[in-house]
Amino acid sequence: MIYIILISCFIVRALPRIVLKNVYISDTYFHLYCAKVIRENSFRVPTKLPNVILNHEYTYPFGYHLFLAFFPIKYRLWIERFSGAFFDTISAVIIYLFVTWIVQGNSLIQFTGLPILVTALFSFSPGLLRIAWGPRAYNGSPRVAGQTLYLIHITAAYYALTTKSMTALIVSIISGAMAIITTKFGNQVLIFFGLFFTVFIYYFYPAIVIGSLLLSIALSKGRALHIITGQVKHSVFYVKYLQRVFIWSHLECITDYFRKLATNGWNLLRCNKVSEAGRWYYTERYFLHILVTVYPQFLMLLPLIGQYRQMLHVEQFFLVWMAAGLFFFFITKLKWVLFLGEGERYLEYSLLPSLFLAANYFLEFNKSIVYGFLIYSIVSAFYYVGECLICYGKNNSDYKKTDFVFKQFNNMPSGVVWPIGSFHYQALYRSNFPVLSHGGNVDERLISSDEFMLVYGNYPYPSGNFEKIIGKYNVSYIISNKSSVEYYAEKIVKRPDDFYNSRIIIQNMKNQLKTIK
């Protein structure tokens, strides 16, 4: 049964990329570009990314990029397609082994299938397969690799502190060090969740985190410090200038959510626009909707807190871990704390404890609830696979056309490329020219807020002052597509004729090169 679950875990993530080979999102192009640069630099991590116009330092965690760089381009693209499936499956294996050790060592319940059930719930978890943001599971990303590294780190740490195993302690420190140089979000989790573990579980847990930090600095020859400081500086810049402009205007209030809930609920009752209601249900991003429909097991946290003193130590550990995830989920929904990232990701990092406690609790009192949630998760997983195939099918079919256009484009005279829309990293990866973009993290010492807002004033679109952008950076080309150019000209510039008369060569991603006069 466990082999069937693990194979299924891999397949539901790999299937969309087996069918849709050439589906790349913006962040994927960035990771592939960094891997390409590292390989071409004889596997040395550069201080700056070539062809990036805006002043920057390459302080983004490089672990996943270095991992990709070890593979030649042909195999690198295969790794990108299936790395999400691979790392999630590794996480499933770790969960099965860890829960098996817990059940055997603590005799929690008589249900010997608990490890298989928790592993199955993780493998089909809607939180890991949703495509409303990401898609997380179907594209290569440090995000999934970082979650696997953190899972190894924290489970090995608990095993080491419980059994006094030196081997587990070394594994925990090494995996923590690898997480630091691989994932931005994992660094935040390492610190924030660590506060909870230190206060409620083991007061000397920070020694393990410090050990991981020192090892990461040693292994990276000091680059780990640049990663951390770069992340802090980017967060400061985000707080001061960016979140007010880029996020606050898109926040959804509860009245808007209930209006959509009523509309879609009424359509469902009338059997009208059922598919539309289903799509809304599975993609709505309002945080309470996500909590109820994707992570309902976290709603049982409060009743479990009342039983804290009667719990076994491992259950207390899981409850504290689960509480940390839920706490930061809610905290990051406050306007001034949005810079700490999507709150849903903290719940992803807390899936193991939440699923374990829910399964263990309901198997004792009401088995139908936990099995019902498993069926719900499996059905949802198939829905997400189908939706992924539909949503990204056109992206895949257009890839060869755009590849041909880029090959033509690269034969043109060299000049600065100005991406309009979500094409910055694609332009870096697929063209040979300098690109008006930044290098991942933003550092106020290297780029002012005025310059950033000039180029990214309507992120991912630029400000409406296109004349200044063209003149300041000596722009020769624009890379975009028809709809993005029209949106920019009509909604942001608001003077389409002035923009179209600027005599810039437009790279039309959908059709062919053409000059706008």
Short mmCIF file of C-alpha atoms in Angstrom, two decimals:
data_model
loop_
_atom_site.label_atom_id
_atom_site.label_comp_id
_atom_site.label_asym_id
_atom_site.label_seq_id
_atom_site.Cartn_x
_atom_site.Cartn_y
_atom_site.Cartn_z
CA MET A 1 0.00 0.00 0.00
CA ILE A 2 2.77 2.47 0.85
CA TYR A 3 4.39 1.88 -2.54
CA ILE A 4 1.07 2.59 -4.26
CA ILE A 5 0.71 5.83 -2.29
CA LEU A 6 4.25 6.98 -3.07
CA ILE A 7 3.88 6.21 -6.77
CA SER A 8 0.56 8.05 -6.78
CA CYS A 9 2.17 11.00 -4.98
CA PHE A 10 4.70 11.28 -7.79
CA ILE A 11 2.26 10.70 -10.65
CA VAL A 12 -0.34 13.34 -9.69
CA ARG A 13 2.47 15.91 -9.73
CA ALA A 14 4.38 14.62 -12.74
CA LEU A 15 1.43 13.87 -15.04
CA PRO A 16 0.73 17.48 -16.10
CA ARG A 17 4.38 17.93 -17.13
CA ILE A 18 4.43 14.59 -18.93
CA VAL A 19 1.56 15.84 -21.06
CA LEU A 20 2.64 19.49 -21.13
CA LYS A 21 6.37 19.32 -21.61
CA ASN A 22 7.08 22.99 -22.26
CA VAL A 23 5.16 24.82 -19.55
CA TYR A 24 7.37 27.41 -17.93
CA ILE A 25 6.21 30.17 -15.60
CA SER A 26 8.13 33.38 -14.88
CA ASP A 27 9.94 32.11 -11.77
CA THR A 28 10.93 28.91 -13.59
CA TYR A 29 12.78 30.95 -16.21
CA PHE A 30 14.63 32.75 -13.39
CA HIS A 31 15.78 29.50 -11.81
CA LEU A 32 16.83 28.05 -15.17
CA TYR A 33 18.71 31.24 -16.00
CA CYS A 34 20.60 31.20 -12.71
CA ALA A 35 21.51 27.54 -13.24
CA LYS A 36 22.74 28.37 -16.74
CA VAL A 37 24.88 31.24 -15.44
CA ILE A 38 26.42 29.09 -12.67
CA ARG A 39 27.29 26.28 -15.10
CA GLU A 40 28.82 28.72 -17.59
CA ASN A 41 30.80 30.25 -14.70
CA SER A 42 32.49 26.89 -14.00
CA PHE A 43 30.06 26.18 -11.15
CA ARG A 44 31.08 29.30 -9.25
CA VAL A 45 28.18 31.37 -7.91
CA PRO A 46 28.51 34.90 -9.39
CA THR A 47 28.12 38.08 -7.37
CA LYS A 48 25.91 39.55 -10.12
CA LEU A 49 23.77 38.05 -12.86
CA PRO A 50 24.96 38.95 -16.36
CA ASN A 51 22.65 40.90 -18.70
CA VAL A 52 20.65 42.35 -15.78
CA ILE A 53 20.57 46.13 -16.28
CA LEU A 54 19.42 47.35 -12.85
CA ASN A 55 22.12 47.41 -10.19
CA HIS A 56 21.92 44.37 -7.92
CA GLU A 57 23.71 41.58 -6.10
CA TYR A 58 22.85 37.92 -6.62
CA THR A 59 21.74 37.24 -3.05
CA TYR A 60 18.94 34.84 -3.89
CA PRO A 61 19.46 31.37 -2.31
CA PHE A 62 21.47 29.45 -4.89
CA GLY A 63 21.22 25.84 -3.69
CA TYR A 64 18.52 24.76 -6.15
CA HIS A 65 20.23 26.68 -8.96
CA LEU A 66 23.53 24.92 -8.26
CA PHE A 67 21.70 21.58 -8.16
CA LEU A 68 20.25 22.24 -11.64
CA ALA A 69 23.60 23.48 -12.93
CA PHE A 70 25.21 20.08 -12.45
CA PHE A 71 23.00 18.68 -15.22
CA PRO A 72 23.55 19.42 -18.93
CA ILE A 73 20.72 21.43 -20.48
CA LYS A 74 18.93 18.39 -21.92
CA TYR A 75 18.68 16.68 -18.54
CA ARG A 76 18.26 19.96 -16.64
CA LEU A 77 14.92 20.55 -18.34
CA TRP A 78 13.80 17.06 -17.33
CA ILE A 79 14.84 17.75 -13.73
CA GLU A 80 12.90 21.01 -13.76
CA ARG A 81 9.74 19.27 -14.95
CA PHE A 82 9.74 16.63 -12.24
CA SER A 83 11.67 18.12 -9.31
CA GLY A 84 8.44 19.18 -7.56
CA ALA A 85 7.11 15.63 -7.81
CA PHE A 86 10.45 14.19 -6.72
CA PHE A 87 10.90 16.33 -3.61
CA ASP A 88 7.28 15.94 -2.48
CA THR A 89 7.65 12.16 -2.82
CA ILE A 90 10.83 12.27 -0.73
CA SER A 91 8.85 14.22 1.88
CA ALA A 92 6.17 11.52 1.81
CA VAL A 93 8.83 8.86 2.47
CA ILE A 94 10.20 10.85 5.43
CA ILE A 95 6.70 11.27 6.85
CA TYR A 96 5.99 7.55 6.58
CA LEU A 97 9.25 6.62 8.34
CA PHE A 98 8.88 9.26 11.06
CA VAL A 99 5.26 8.43 11.84
CA THR A 100 6.10 4.71 11.86
CA TRP A 101 8.80 5.38 14.45
CA ILE A 102 6.35 7.45 16.54
CA VAL A 103 3.62 4.81 16.48
CA GLN A 104 5.98 1.96 17.31
CA GLY A 105 7.75 3.87 20.07
CA ASN A 106 4.73 5.43 21.78
CA SER A 107 1.85 3.00 21.18
CA LEU A 108 -0.40 5.95 20.45
CA ILE A 109 -3.30 3.87 19.16
CA GLN A 110 -3.96 0.35 18.01
CA PHE A 111 -4.40 1.47 14.42
CA THR A 112 -1.19 0.25 12.76
CA GLY A 113 -2.13 1.88 9.45
CA LEU A 114 -1.71 5.42 10.81
CA PRO A 115 1.64 5.99 9.02
CA ILE A 116 0.10 4.98 5.68
CA LEU A 117 -2.97 7.14 6.27
CA VAL A 118 -0.95 10.26 7.21
CA THR A 119 1.31 9.71 4.19
CA ALA A 120 -1.71 9.40 1.91
CA LEU A 121 -3.26 12.58 3.31
CA PHE A 122 0.00 14.42 2.66
CA SER A 123 0.41 12.99 -0.83
CA PHE A 124 -3.03 14.18 -1.97
CA SER A 125 -3.20 17.32 0.18
CA PRO A 126 -5.07 20.12 -1.65
CA GLY A 127 -2.63 22.59 -0.12
CA LEU A 128 0.24 21.10 -2.13
CA LEU A 129 -1.61 20.68 -5.43
CA ARG A 130 -3.65 23.88 -5.81
CA ILE A 131 -2.86 25.92 -8.90
CA ALA A 132 -4.43 29.19 -7.72
CA TRP A 133 -0.94 30.40 -6.80
CA GLY A 134 2.12 28.77 -8.31
CA PRO A 135 1.53 26.16 -9.55
CA ARG A 136 3.66 24.78 -6.74
CA ALA A 137 3.81 21.06 -7.50
CA TYR A 138 4.12 21.07 -11.27
CA ASN A 139 7.16 23.32 -11.85
CA GLY A 140 10.73 23.20 -10.70
CA SER A 141 11.24 25.50 -7.75
CA PRO A 142 13.35 25.90 -4.60
CA ARG A 143 10.01 26.11 -2.78
CA VAL A 144 9.36 22.35 -2.78
CA ALA A 145 13.00 21.41 -2.26
CA GLY A 146 13.15 23.78 0.72
CA GLN A 147 10.12 22.19 2.35
CA THR A 148 11.72 18.76 2.01
CA LEU A 149 14.98 19.98 3.52
CA TYR A 150 13.12 21.61 6.41
CA LEU A 151 11.12 18.44 7.03
CA ILE A 152 14.34 16.44 7.23
CA HIS A 153 15.85 19.06 9.53
CA ILE A 154 13.03 19.26 12.07
CA THR A 155 12.18 15.54 12.21
CA ALA A 156 15.86 14.63 12.57
CA ALA A 157 16.23 17.32 15.26
CA TYR A 158 13.34 15.88 17.27
CA TYR A 159 14.66 12.33 16.84
CA ALA A 160 18.14 13.45 17.94
CA LEU A 161 16.91 15.37 20.99
CA THR A 162 14.68 12.45 22.00
CA THR A 163 17.05 9.52 21.41
CA LYS A 164 20.41 11.34 21.85
CA SER A 165 21.38 10.16 18.36
CA MET A 166 24.51 11.94 17.10
CA THR A 167 23.82 10.74 13.56
CA ALA A 168 20.36 12.34 13.55
CA LEU A 169 21.84 15.54 14.99
CA ILE A 170 24.36 15.73 12.14
CA VAL A 171 21.60 15.07 9.59
CA SER A 172 19.51 17.84 11.14
CA ILE A 173 22.35 20.37 11.03
CA ILE A 174 23.33 19.49 7.46
CA SER A 175 19.75 19.63 6.13
CA GLY A 176 19.20 22.92 7.97
CA ALA A 177 22.34 24.35 6.36
CA MET A 178 21.17 23.19 2.93
CA ALA A 179 17.77 24.79 3.53
CA ILE A 180 19.40 28.14 4.37
CA ILE A 181 21.20 28.30 1.01
CA THR A 182 18.24 26.89 -0.96
CA THR A 183 15.04 28.68 -0.01
CA LYS A 184 14.10 32.17 1.17
CA PHE A 185 10.85 31.12 2.79
CA GLY A 186 12.49 28.19 4.56
CA ASN A 187 14.83 30.62 6.32
CA GLN A 188 11.84 32.44 7.78
CA VAL A 189 10.25 29.20 8.91
CA LEU A 190 13.52 28.06 10.47
CA ILE A 191 13.55 31.16 12.68
CA PHE A 192 9.83 31.73 13.33
CA PHE A 193 8.89 28.12 14.07
CA GLY A 194 12.10 27.79 16.03
CA LEU A 195 10.84 30.37 18.52
CA PHE A 196 7.85 28.14 19.30
CA PHE A 197 10.01 25.01 19.61
CA THR A 198 12.44 26.81 21.89
CA VAL A 199 9.77 28.10 24.27
CA PHE A 200 7.55 25.01 24.43
CA ILE A 201 9.62 21.95 23.49
CA TYR A 202 13.43 22.17 23.78
CA TYR A 203 15.15 25.34 25.00
CA PHE A 204 18.43 24.28 23.36
CA TYR A 205 16.94 23.86 19.88
CA PRO A 206 18.53 27.20 18.83
CA ALA A 207 21.92 25.48 19.12
CA ILE A 208 20.94 23.27 16.19
CA VAL A 209 19.82 26.27 14.14
CA ILE A 210 23.07 28.08 14.92
CA GLY A 211 24.99 24.96 13.93
CA SER A 212 23.12 24.90 10.61
CA LEU A 213 23.87 28.58 10.04
CA LEU A 214 27.59 28.18 10.76
CA LEU A 215 27.80 25.13 8.51
CA SER A 216 25.97 26.95 5.70
CA ILE A 217 28.47 29.83 5.99
CA ALA A 218 31.40 27.42 5.88
CA LEU A 219 30.06 25.37 2.95
CA SER A 220 29.18 28.47 0.92
CA LYS A 221 32.40 30.34 1.77
CA GLY A 222 30.39 33.15 3.33
CA ARG A 223 27.67 33.36 0.67
CA ALA A 224 25.03 32.26 3.21
CA LEU A 225 25.49 35.56 5.05
CA HIS A 226 24.88 37.45 1.81
CA ILE A 227 21.70 35.41 1.30
CA ILE A 228 20.39 36.30 4.75
CA THR A 229 21.34 39.99 4.59
CA GLY A 230 19.95 40.22 1.06
CA GLN A 231 16.67 38.77 2.21
CA VAL A 232 16.49 41.20 5.14
CA LYS A 233 17.23 44.19 2.88
CA HIS A 234 14.63 43.07 0.37
CA SER A 235 12.08 42.73 3.18
CA VAL A 236 12.89 46.23 4.44
CA PHE A 237 12.52 47.63 0.92
CA TYR A 238 9.22 45.77 0.57
CA VAL A 239 7.87 47.18 3.82
CA LYS A 240 8.90 50.73 3.03
CA TYR A 241 7.81 50.98 -0.57
CA LEU A 242 6.35 47.91 -2.24
CA GLN A 243 3.61 46.22 -0.27
CA ARG A 244 1.49 49.36 -0.13
CA VAL A 245 1.62 49.65 -3.93
CA PHE A 246 1.66 46.05 -5.08
CA ILE A 247 -0.45 44.19 -2.51
CA TRP A 248 -2.75 46.48 -0.56
CA SER A 249 -4.78 47.43 -3.63
CA HIS A 250 -5.47 43.75 -4.32
CA LEU A 251 -6.58 42.76 -0.83
CA GLU A 252 -10.06 41.24 -0.72
CA CYS A 253 -12.44 42.28 2.05
CA ILE A 254 -14.83 39.89 3.70
CA THR A 255 -17.91 41.50 2.10
CA ASP A 256 -16.47 40.83 -1.38
CA TYR A 257 -15.84 37.23 -0.41
CA PHE A 258 -19.36 36.64 0.92
CA ARG A 259 -20.79 38.25 -2.20
CA LYS A 260 -18.94 35.72 -4.35
CA LEU A 261 -19.86 32.92 -1.97
CA ALA A 262 -23.56 33.82 -2.26
CA THR A 263 -23.41 34.11 -6.05
CA ASN A 264 -21.65 30.81 -6.59
CA GLY A 265 -23.72 29.05 -3.95
CA TRP A 266 -26.94 30.22 -5.59
CA ASN A 267 -25.69 29.12 -9.02
CA LEU A 268 -24.86 25.72 -7.59
CA LEU A 269 -28.31 25.32 -6.03
CA ARG A 270 -29.96 26.24 -9.34
CA CYS A 271 -27.59 23.89 -11.21
CA ASN A 272 -26.53 26.96 -13.17
CA LYS A 273 -22.87 27.57 -14.06
CA VAL A 274 -21.80 24.57 -12.00
CA SER A 275 -18.33 24.38 -13.55
CA GLU A 276 -17.80 28.07 -12.86
CA ALA A 277 -18.84 27.63 -9.23
CA GLY A 278 -16.51 24.64 -8.91
CA ARG A 279 -13.60 26.60 -10.36
CA TRP A 280 -14.24 29.42 -7.90
CA TYR A 281 -14.39 26.96 -5.01
CA TYR A 282 -11.02 25.47 -5.90
CA THR A 283 -9.20 28.70 -6.76
CA GLU A 284 -10.61 31.35 -4.37
CA ARG A 285 -7.75 32.90 -2.41
CA TYR A 286 -9.53 34.58 0.51
CA PHE A 287 -7.72 33.30 3.58
CA LEU A 288 -10.77 32.01 5.48
CA HIS A 289 -11.93 30.15 2.38
CA ILE A 290 -8.49 28.54 2.08
CA LEU A 291 -8.48 27.55 5.74
CA VAL A 292 -11.90 25.86 5.51
CA THR A 293 -11.61 24.20 2.09
CA VAL A 294 -7.90 23.35 1.93
CA TYR A 295 -6.64 23.06 5.51
CA PRO A 296 -9.73 22.18 7.61
CA GLN A 297 -7.66 20.05 9.99
CA PHE A 298 -6.22 23.24 11.49
CA LEU A 299 -9.69 24.18 12.78
CA MET A 300 -9.38 21.47 15.44
CA LEU A 301 -6.40 23.24 17.03
CA LEU A 302 -8.32 24.96 19.83
CA PRO A 303 -9.98 21.76 21.19
CA LEU A 304 -6.59 20.05 21.15
CA ILE A 305 -4.94 22.84 23.14
CA GLY A 306 -7.20 21.98 26.06
CA GLN A 307 -5.73 18.46 26.07
CA TYR A 308 -2.11 19.65 25.87
CA ARG A 309 -1.07 18.55 29.37
CA GLN A 310 -2.47 15.05 28.88
CA MET A 311 -0.67 14.54 25.57
CA LEU A 312 2.46 12.52 24.95
CA HIS A 313 5.58 14.58 24.34
CA VAL A 314 5.57 13.89 20.60
CA GLU A 315 1.94 15.02 20.41
CA GLN A 316 2.88 18.22 22.22
CA PHE A 317 5.69 18.70 19.71
CA PHE A 318 3.25 18.30 16.83
CA LEU A 319 0.71 20.63 18.44
CA VAL A 320 3.30 23.37 18.94
CA TRP A 321 4.49 22.91 15.34
CA MET A 322 0.90 23.09 14.09
CA ALA A 323 0.17 26.17 16.23
CA ALA A 324 3.25 27.94 14.83
CA GLY A 325 2.02 27.41 11.28
CA LEU A 326 -1.48 28.65 12.05
CA PHE A 327 -0.18 31.63 14.02
CA PHE A 328 1.97 32.91 11.16
CA PHE A 329 -0.80 32.16 8.67
CA PHE A 330 -3.04 34.65 10.46
CA ILE A 331 -0.27 37.14 11.26
CA THR A 332 0.72 37.42 7.60
CA LYS A 333 -2.84 38.37 6.68
CA LEU A 334 -2.38 41.69 8.48
CA LYS A 335 -1.59 44.54 6.09
CA TRP A 336 1.70 45.53 7.66
CA VAL A 337 3.04 41.97 7.84
CA LEU A 338 2.35 40.92 4.26
CA PHE A 339 6.05 41.22 3.44
CA LEU A 340 6.64 37.95 5.33
CA GLY A 341 5.11 36.02 2.44
CA GLU A 342 1.97 34.08 1.62
CA GLY A 343 0.45 32.77 4.83
CA GLU A 344 -0.59 29.54 3.11
CA ARG A 345 3.04 28.50 2.88
CA TYR A 346 3.34 28.41 6.68
CA LEU A 347 0.48 25.91 6.65
CA GLU A 348 2.30 23.86 4.01
CA TYR A 349 5.29 23.66 6.33
CA SER A 350 2.93 22.46 9.09
CA LEU A 351 1.12 19.77 7.14
CA LEU A 352 2.74 16.79 8.87
CA PRO A 353 1.73 17.72 12.45
CA SER A 354 -1.75 18.87 11.43
CA LEU A 355 -2.50 15.70 9.46
CA PHE A 356 -1.03 13.44 12.13
CA LEU A 357 -3.02 14.97 14.99
CA ALA A 358 -6.24 15.07 12.96
CA ALA A 359 -5.89 11.46 11.81
CA ASN A 360 -4.93 10.21 15.26
CA TYR A 361 -7.81 12.09 16.91
CA PHE A 362 -10.60 11.19 14.50
CA LEU A 363 -9.58 7.55 14.12
CA GLU A 364 -10.32 7.22 17.80
CA PHE A 365 -13.65 9.08 17.80
CA ASN A 366 -15.03 9.18 14.25
CA LYS A 367 -13.16 7.34 11.51
CA SER A 368 -15.56 8.46 8.79
CA ILE A 369 -14.31 12.07 9.07
CA VAL A 370 -10.68 11.26 8.35
CA TYR A 371 -11.52 8.82 5.56
CA GLY A 372 -13.96 11.34 4.12
CA PHE A 373 -11.23 13.97 4.07
CA LEU A 374 -8.90 11.52 2.30
CA ILE A 375 -11.52 10.90 -0.41
CA TYR A 376 -12.09 14.66 -0.71
CA SER A 377 -8.33 15.18 -1.11
CA ILE A 378 -8.03 12.51 -3.80
CA VAL A 379 -10.96 13.94 -5.78
CA SER A 380 -9.46 17.43 -5.45
CA ALA A 381 -6.08 16.16 -6.65
CA PHE A 382 -7.62 14.87 -9.89
CA TYR A 383 -9.45 18.17 -10.32
CA TYR A 384 -6.20 20.13 -9.99
CA VAL A 385 -4.44 17.89 -12.51
CA GLY A 386 -7.26 18.44 -15.00
CA GLU A 387 -7.36 22.17 -14.37
CA CYS A 388 -3.60 22.41 -14.80
CA LEU A 389 -3.83 20.70 -18.18
CA ILE A 390 -6.55 23.14 -19.25
CA CYS A 391 -4.96 26.32 -17.89
CA TYR A 392 -1.46 25.71 -19.23
CA GLY A 393 -2.26 23.85 -22.43
CA LYS A 394 -1.98 26.96 -24.59
CA ASN A 395 1.29 27.92 -22.94
CA ASN A 396 2.67 24.54 -23.98
CA SER A 397 1.35 24.70 -27.55
CA ASP A 398 2.80 28.19 -28.07
CA TYR A 399 6.28 27.27 -26.88
CA LYS A 400 7.67 26.19 -30.26
CA LYS A 401 6.29 29.31 -31.93
CA THR A 402 7.92 31.60 -29.40
CA ASP A 403 11.13 29.56 -29.54
CA PHE A 404 11.32 30.22 -33.28
CA VAL A 405 10.69 33.93 -32.72
CA PHE A 406 13.40 34.14 -30.05
CA LYS A 407 15.90 32.50 -32.40
CA GLN A 408 15.09 35.18 -34.97
CA PHE A 409 15.29 37.85 -32.31
CA ASN A 410 18.76 36.74 -31.16
CA ASN A 411 20.10 37.32 -34.69
CA MET A 412 19.18 40.99 -34.53
CA PRO A 413 21.62 43.78 -33.55
CA SER A 414 22.38 43.88 -29.83
CA GLY A 415 20.34 46.29 -27.74
CA VAL A 416 18.63 46.74 -24.39
CA VAL A 417 15.43 44.72 -23.97
CA TRP A 418 12.51 46.17 -22.03
CA PRO A 419 9.98 43.51 -20.90
CA ILE A 420 6.39 44.66 -20.45
CA GLY A 421 4.37 42.27 -18.29
CA SER A 422 5.62 39.00 -16.82
CA PHE A 423 8.43 38.52 -19.33
CA HIS A 424 11.51 39.72 -17.41
CA TYR A 425 13.00 36.35 -16.59
CA GLN A 426 11.91 34.77 -19.86
CA ALA A 427 13.76 37.54 -21.68
CA LEU A 428 16.87 36.87 -19.59
CA TYR A 429 16.79 33.15 -20.24
CA ARG A 430 15.78 33.08 -23.91
CA SER A 431 17.49 36.17 -25.34
CA ASN A 432 21.16 37.10 -25.60
CA PHE A 433 20.68 40.79 -24.86
CA PRO A 434 20.81 43.01 -21.75
CA VAL A 435 17.40 43.09 -20.05
CA LEU A 436 15.88 45.91 -18.05
CA SER A 437 15.24 43.82 -14.94
CA HIS A 438 16.53 43.25 -11.40
CA GLY A 439 18.30 40.26 -9.90
CA GLY A 440 15.72 38.81 -7.52
CA ASN A 441 16.22 40.65 -4.22
CA VAL A 442 16.01 44.44 -4.13
CA ASP A 443 18.62 46.39 -2.13
CA GLU A 444 17.96 50.07 -1.48
CA ARG A 445 21.72 50.73 -1.44
CA LEU A 446 21.95 49.54 -5.03
CA ILE A 447 18.66 50.72 -6.52
CA SER A 448 16.58 53.62 -5.27
CA SER A 449 12.85 53.44 -4.73
CA ASP A 450 12.38 56.04 -7.51
CA GLU A 451 14.28 53.94 -10.03
CA PHE A 452 12.46 50.78 -9.00
CA MET A 453 9.06 52.46 -9.28
CA LEU A 454 9.99 53.88 -12.68
CA VAL A 455 10.67 50.41 -14.06
CA TYR A 456 8.19 48.42 -11.94
CA GLY A 457 5.62 51.07 -10.99
CA ASN A 458 2.65 48.82 -11.82
CA TYR A 459 4.28 45.48 -11.14
CA PRO A 460 4.83 43.46 -13.26
CA TYR A 461 4.16 46.39 -15.57
CA PRO A 462 6.35 49.50 -15.63
CA SER A 463 5.27 53.02 -14.79
CA GLY A 464 3.49 55.05 -17.44
CA ASN A 465 6.54 57.27 -18.06
CA PHE A 466 7.74 55.24 -21.03
CA GLU A 467 9.67 58.16 -22.59
CA LYS A 468 11.92 58.42 -19.54
CA ILE A 469 12.46 54.66 -19.43
CA ILE A 470 13.39 54.54 -23.12
CA GLY A 471 15.75 57.49 -22.83
CA LYS A 472 17.41 56.57 -19.54
CA TYR A 473 18.17 52.96 -20.46
CA ASN A 474 18.58 53.40 -24.23
CA VAL A 475 15.88 50.80 -24.92
CA SER A 476 16.03 49.08 -28.32
CA TYR A 477 13.42 46.34 -27.96
CA ILE A 478 10.28 45.50 -26.06
CA ILE A 479 9.48 41.88 -25.26
CA SER A 480 5.85 41.27 -24.48
CA ASN A 481 2.70 39.92 -26.06
CA LYS A 482 -0.17 41.69 -27.74
CA SER A 483 -2.54 41.73 -24.76
CA SER A 484 0.15 42.98 -22.35
CA VAL A 485 1.23 45.77 -24.69
CA GLU A 486 -2.38 46.85 -25.20
CA TYR A 487 -3.02 46.79 -21.45
CA TYR A 488 0.07 48.90 -20.79
CA ALA A 489 -0.71 51.42 -23.54
CA GLU A 490 -4.41 51.79 -22.70
CA LYS A 491 -4.60 51.30 -18.93
CA ILE A 492 -1.25 52.58 -17.68
CA VAL A 493 0.11 55.01 -20.28
CA LYS A 494 -3.46 56.02 -21.19
CA ARG A 495 -2.12 57.56 -24.41
CA PRO A 496 -1.91 54.58 -26.79
CA ASP A 497 -1.06 56.66 -29.86
CA ASP A 498 1.88 58.34 -28.11
CA PHE A 499 3.23 54.97 -27.08
CA TYR A 500 2.74 53.33 -30.47
CA ASN A 501 4.37 56.29 -32.24
CA SER A 502 7.55 55.96 -30.18
CA ARG A 503 9.15 53.94 -33.03
CA ILE A 504 10.23 51.04 -30.81
CA ILE A 505 10.56 47.54 -32.24
CA ILE A 506 7.99 45.33 -30.54
CA GLN A 507 8.68 41.65 -30.00
CA ASN A 508 5.23 40.10 -30.42
CA MET A 509 5.39 36.79 -28.55
CA LYS A 510 2.27 35.47 -30.22
CA ASN A 511 2.92 36.20 -33.88
CA GLN A 512 6.14 37.65 -35.25
CA LEU A 513 8.53 40.60 -35.05
CA LYS A 514 6.96 43.81 -36.17
CA THR A 515 7.81 47.47 -35.98
CA ILE A 516 5.30 49.86 -34.51
CA LYS A 517 5.59 53.25 -36.21
#
